[in-house]
Every structure is written in structure tokens, then in C-alpha cells.
Short mmCIF file of C-alpha atoms in Angstrom, two decimals:
data_model
loop_
_atom_site.label_atom_id
_atom_site.label_comp_id
_atom_site.label_asym_id
_atom_site.label_seq_id
_atom_site.Cartn_x
_atom_site.Cartn_y
_atom_site.Cartn_z
CA MET A 1 -0.17 -0.60 -0.03
CA ALA A 2 1.77 3.13 -1.50
CA SER A 3 -0.29 5.46 0.92
CA ILE A 4 1.18 4.11 4.44
CA LYS A 5 4.56 6.26 5.16
CA GLU A 6 6.23 6.83 8.10
CA ILE A 7 8.47 9.47 10.05
CA TYR A 8 9.58 9.86 13.19
CA LEU A 9 9.08 12.26 15.74
CA ALA A 10 10.99 13.31 19.15
CA GLY A 11 9.64 14.79 21.64
CA GLY A 12 11.11 14.08 25.08
CA CYS A 13 9.71 11.62 26.85
CA PHE A 14 8.36 8.92 24.40
CA TRP A 15 4.97 7.99 26.88
CA GLY A 16 3.31 10.59 26.13
CA THR A 17 4.16 11.52 22.08
CA GLU A 18 3.51 7.41 21.69
CA ALA A 19 -0.01 8.04 23.57
CA PHE A 20 -0.84 11.54 21.66
CA MET A 21 0.04 10.34 17.67
CA GLN A 22 -1.98 6.77 18.81
CA ARG A 23 -5.34 9.23 18.87
CA ILE A 24 -4.93 11.11 15.70
CA LYS A 25 -6.84 9.78 12.77
CA GLY A 26 -4.74 8.58 10.15
CA VAL A 27 -1.98 7.01 12.32
CA ILE A 28 -2.04 3.77 12.06
CA ASP A 29 0.29 3.14 14.74
CA ALA A 30 2.93 4.58 17.26
CA GLU A 31 5.94 2.55 18.42
CA SER A 32 8.32 3.87 21.16
CA GLY A 33 12.68 3.63 20.18
CA TYR A 34 15.44 5.17 20.10
CA ALA A 35 17.09 7.13 16.72
CA ASN A 36 19.87 8.35 15.76
CA GLY A 37 23.10 7.86 18.13
CA ASN A 38 25.90 6.06 18.63
CA SER A 39 25.43 2.45 18.84
CA LEU A 40 23.64 -0.31 17.78
CA ASN A 41 20.49 -1.50 19.33
CA PRO A 42 20.77 0.64 22.92
CA THR A 43 18.91 -0.59 26.14
CA TYR A 44 17.72 2.21 27.95
CA GLN A 45 19.90 2.53 30.65
CA GLU A 46 22.97 3.72 27.83
CA VAL A 47 20.21 6.00 26.13
CA CYS A 48 20.06 8.03 29.80
CA LYS A 49 24.25 7.87 29.67
CA GLY A 50 24.41 9.59 26.78
CA SER A 51 24.63 6.76 23.81
CA GLY A 52 23.17 10.06 21.91
CA HIS A 53 20.59 8.40 20.73
CA ALA A 54 16.84 10.58 20.71
CA GLU A 55 13.66 8.71 22.05
CA VAL A 56 11.10 8.80 19.62
CA VAL A 57 7.70 7.24 18.29
CA LYS A 58 8.04 5.80 15.07
CA VAL A 59 4.22 6.89 13.51
CA THR A 60 2.86 4.47 10.96
CA TYR A 61 0.02 6.66 9.41
CA ASP A 62 -2.10 6.14 5.97
CA ALA A 63 -1.07 9.64 3.33
CA GLU A 64 -4.48 9.33 1.99
CA GLN A 65 -6.00 9.77 5.89
CA ILE A 66 -4.05 12.52 6.67
CA ALA A 67 -0.87 14.10 5.13
CA LEU A 68 2.69 14.51 6.82
CA SER A 69 2.05 18.32 7.06
CA THR A 70 -0.96 17.87 9.11
CA LEU A 71 0.28 15.37 10.98
CA LEU A 72 3.81 17.69 11.98
CA ASP A 73 0.94 20.62 12.67
CA TYR A 74 -0.06 18.20 15.78
CA TYR A 75 3.16 17.13 16.72
CA PHE A 76 4.16 21.32 17.00
CA LYS A 77 1.03 21.39 19.43
CA VAL A 78 2.75 18.86 22.23
CA ILE A 79 6.14 20.33 21.68
CA ASP A 80 8.42 23.69 22.93
CA PRO A 81 10.50 23.86 19.89
CA ILE A 82 12.92 26.51 21.55
CA SER A 83 13.54 23.98 24.04
CA ILE A 84 16.93 22.47 23.92
CA ASN A 85 17.52 18.80 25.33
CA GLN A 86 14.39 19.64 27.24
CA GLN A 87 10.54 19.06 27.36
CA GLY A 88 9.55 19.38 30.84
CA GLU A 89 11.32 18.50 33.32
CA ASP A 90 13.37 15.77 31.17
CA LYS A 91 16.65 16.74 30.48
CA GLY A 92 19.11 15.60 28.93
CA ILE A 93 20.60 15.20 25.13
CA GLN A 94 17.55 11.98 24.69
CA TYR A 95 15.06 14.04 25.24
CA ARG A 96 15.71 16.43 22.49
CA THR A 97 12.76 17.43 19.85
CA GLY A 98 13.50 16.35 16.04
CA ILE A 99 11.72 15.11 12.95
CA TYR A 100 13.70 11.80 11.61
CA TYR A 101 12.62 11.01 7.87
CA VAL A 102 12.51 8.18 5.89
CA ASP A 103 11.57 9.16 2.81
CA PRO A 104 13.26 11.84 0.76
CA GLN A 105 10.41 13.28 -0.73
CA ASP A 106 9.43 14.41 2.71
CA ALA A 107 12.95 16.26 3.90
CA PRO A 108 10.36 19.85 1.89
CA VAL A 109 7.29 18.92 3.50
CA VAL A 110 9.35 19.36 7.03
CA THR A 111 11.51 22.06 6.30
CA GLN A 112 8.32 24.15 5.24
CA ALA A 113 6.50 22.93 8.64
CA LEU A 114 9.81 23.95 10.46
CA ALA A 115 9.87 27.55 8.25
CA THR A 116 5.85 28.51 9.34
CA LEU A 117 6.19 27.48 12.59
CA GLN A 118 9.49 30.01 13.22
CA THR A 119 7.45 32.41 12.14
CA GLN A 120 5.61 31.88 15.52
CA TYR A 121 9.00 32.65 17.34
CA ALA A 122 11.74 35.08 17.90
CA GLU A 123 14.30 32.48 18.99
CA PRO A 124 15.79 29.53 16.70
CA LEU A 125 13.78 26.12 17.14
CA ALA A 126 15.64 23.49 18.17
CA VAL A 127 13.49 21.10 16.44
CA GLU A 128 16.71 18.64 14.25
CA ASN A 129 15.47 18.07 10.86
CA GLU A 130 17.39 13.89 9.66
CA MET A 131 17.39 11.42 7.45
CA LEU A 132 16.61 8.70 9.74
CA GLU A 133 19.57 7.37 10.42
CA HIS A 134 19.28 3.95 12.57
CA TYR A 135 15.72 3.32 14.48
CA PHE A 136 15.50 0.70 17.29
CA PRO A 137 12.24 -0.53 18.88
CA ALA A 138 12.49 0.43 22.98
CA GLU A 139 12.15 -2.32 25.32
CA GLU A 140 8.18 -4.10 25.35
CA TYR A 141 7.51 -2.00 28.59
CA HIS A 142 8.35 1.44 27.44
CA GLN A 143 5.22 0.49 24.49
CA ASP A 144 1.62 1.53 25.39
CA TYR A 145 3.51 2.74 28.85
CA LEU A 146 0.25 5.29 29.83
CA ASP A 147 -1.95 2.69 28.62
CA LYS A 148 -0.99 -0.38 31.27
CA ASN A 149 -0.11 3.06 33.60
CA PRO A 150 -2.37 5.08 33.41
CA ASN A 151 -1.51 7.84 36.04
CA GLY A 152 2.44 7.86 34.90
CA TYR A 153 4.26 10.46 34.52
CA CYS A 154 3.98 12.46 30.92
CA HIS A 155 4.94 15.56 30.44
CA ILE A 156 2.41 16.72 28.06
CA ASP A 157 -1.05 17.15 29.80
CA ILE A 158 -3.78 14.28 28.68
CA GLN A 159 -6.44 16.86 28.43
CA LEU A 160 -4.64 18.91 26.42
CA MET A 161 -4.23 16.04 24.12
CA ASN A 162 -8.00 14.89 23.98
CA ASP A 163 -8.97 19.03 23.71
CA ILE A 164 -6.48 19.22 20.39
CA LEU A 165 -7.94 15.73 18.99
CA LYS A 166 -12.04 16.44 19.14
CA ASN A 167 -12.71 18.38 15.91
CA GLN A 168 -10.32 15.75 13.87
#
């Protein structure tokens, strides 16, 4: 199916980003993982100790149901795009923001979305815009974390997620 695409989004702790993306119409799956670091198949502990990976969510979506630009607009609503290596109380290089694409045709869409977002800020954006180098799924206990742990920590306000998405 040519309309099934992937994009990898780093938005701080992946638990909240994953839960948010799963709520968006047209998203088929969201999976927590690690991207673009200095080693292969890192553990969570290695990522926390500075392996250089970003906590990301692999978003699989149907491009006939949702455009990448629309998906990115949703993503921008739940990140602080000028914060460097931090989202909410989470601090460290693994909590940086970034958009990692696998299809070179997505590059101009990402670049344009970031250029539009930049017009809303005086400070430069801290969101990486790069081709995905490598991705490794996170450990099973991280997958669907907030579904398994409804009172678990999340830097994204769950009510905000619901408010953003109720009119889609």
C-alpha cells in the first residue's frame, strides 16, 4: 500500500508522544524507540547515560487519511520547539526534539513546516530535521506505557491531547 508511510518524531519522553500520536485519525501505529545515536540496539539505560539517541516515536500513518504536514502540526502542539535537550521536566540529549524522515520526498514538507513554525518564535527552533540514520524499538515495558500505567508520568497534559484532537 503506497499510502502507508512512516515518520519518526522526537518530542521529549516518548510515552506521551506515543499516546498522543495513537489518538490521531489516520495514524495506524505509534511505537516508542531510539534513533540516531552512537551505538546499535541501545538499552534504555545506555540512552539515559548519553548514547546520543533521541527518544522517538515511529509513527506509521495512512497518507490518504492524514497529510504529513497535518501530522506535524499536531506534533508541534505538544512540544516546546525552542527548548534544547529538554521537554517538561525531562532533561538530557535523549529528550531533544526532532523530525526524522525515511522518504527523501518528505524532506521539503518537513523543512516547510519548520519554516512556518519558526515565524511564531523570535528564538531559533531546536527541532532537528534529519534523515533517519537508524531506529531501534524500545523495550516492551515502554510500549503503550500510558495505557498500561494510566497514572504514569507524562510531560504532555493528557487533557490537552484530548482537547486538541476532539474536533478532528
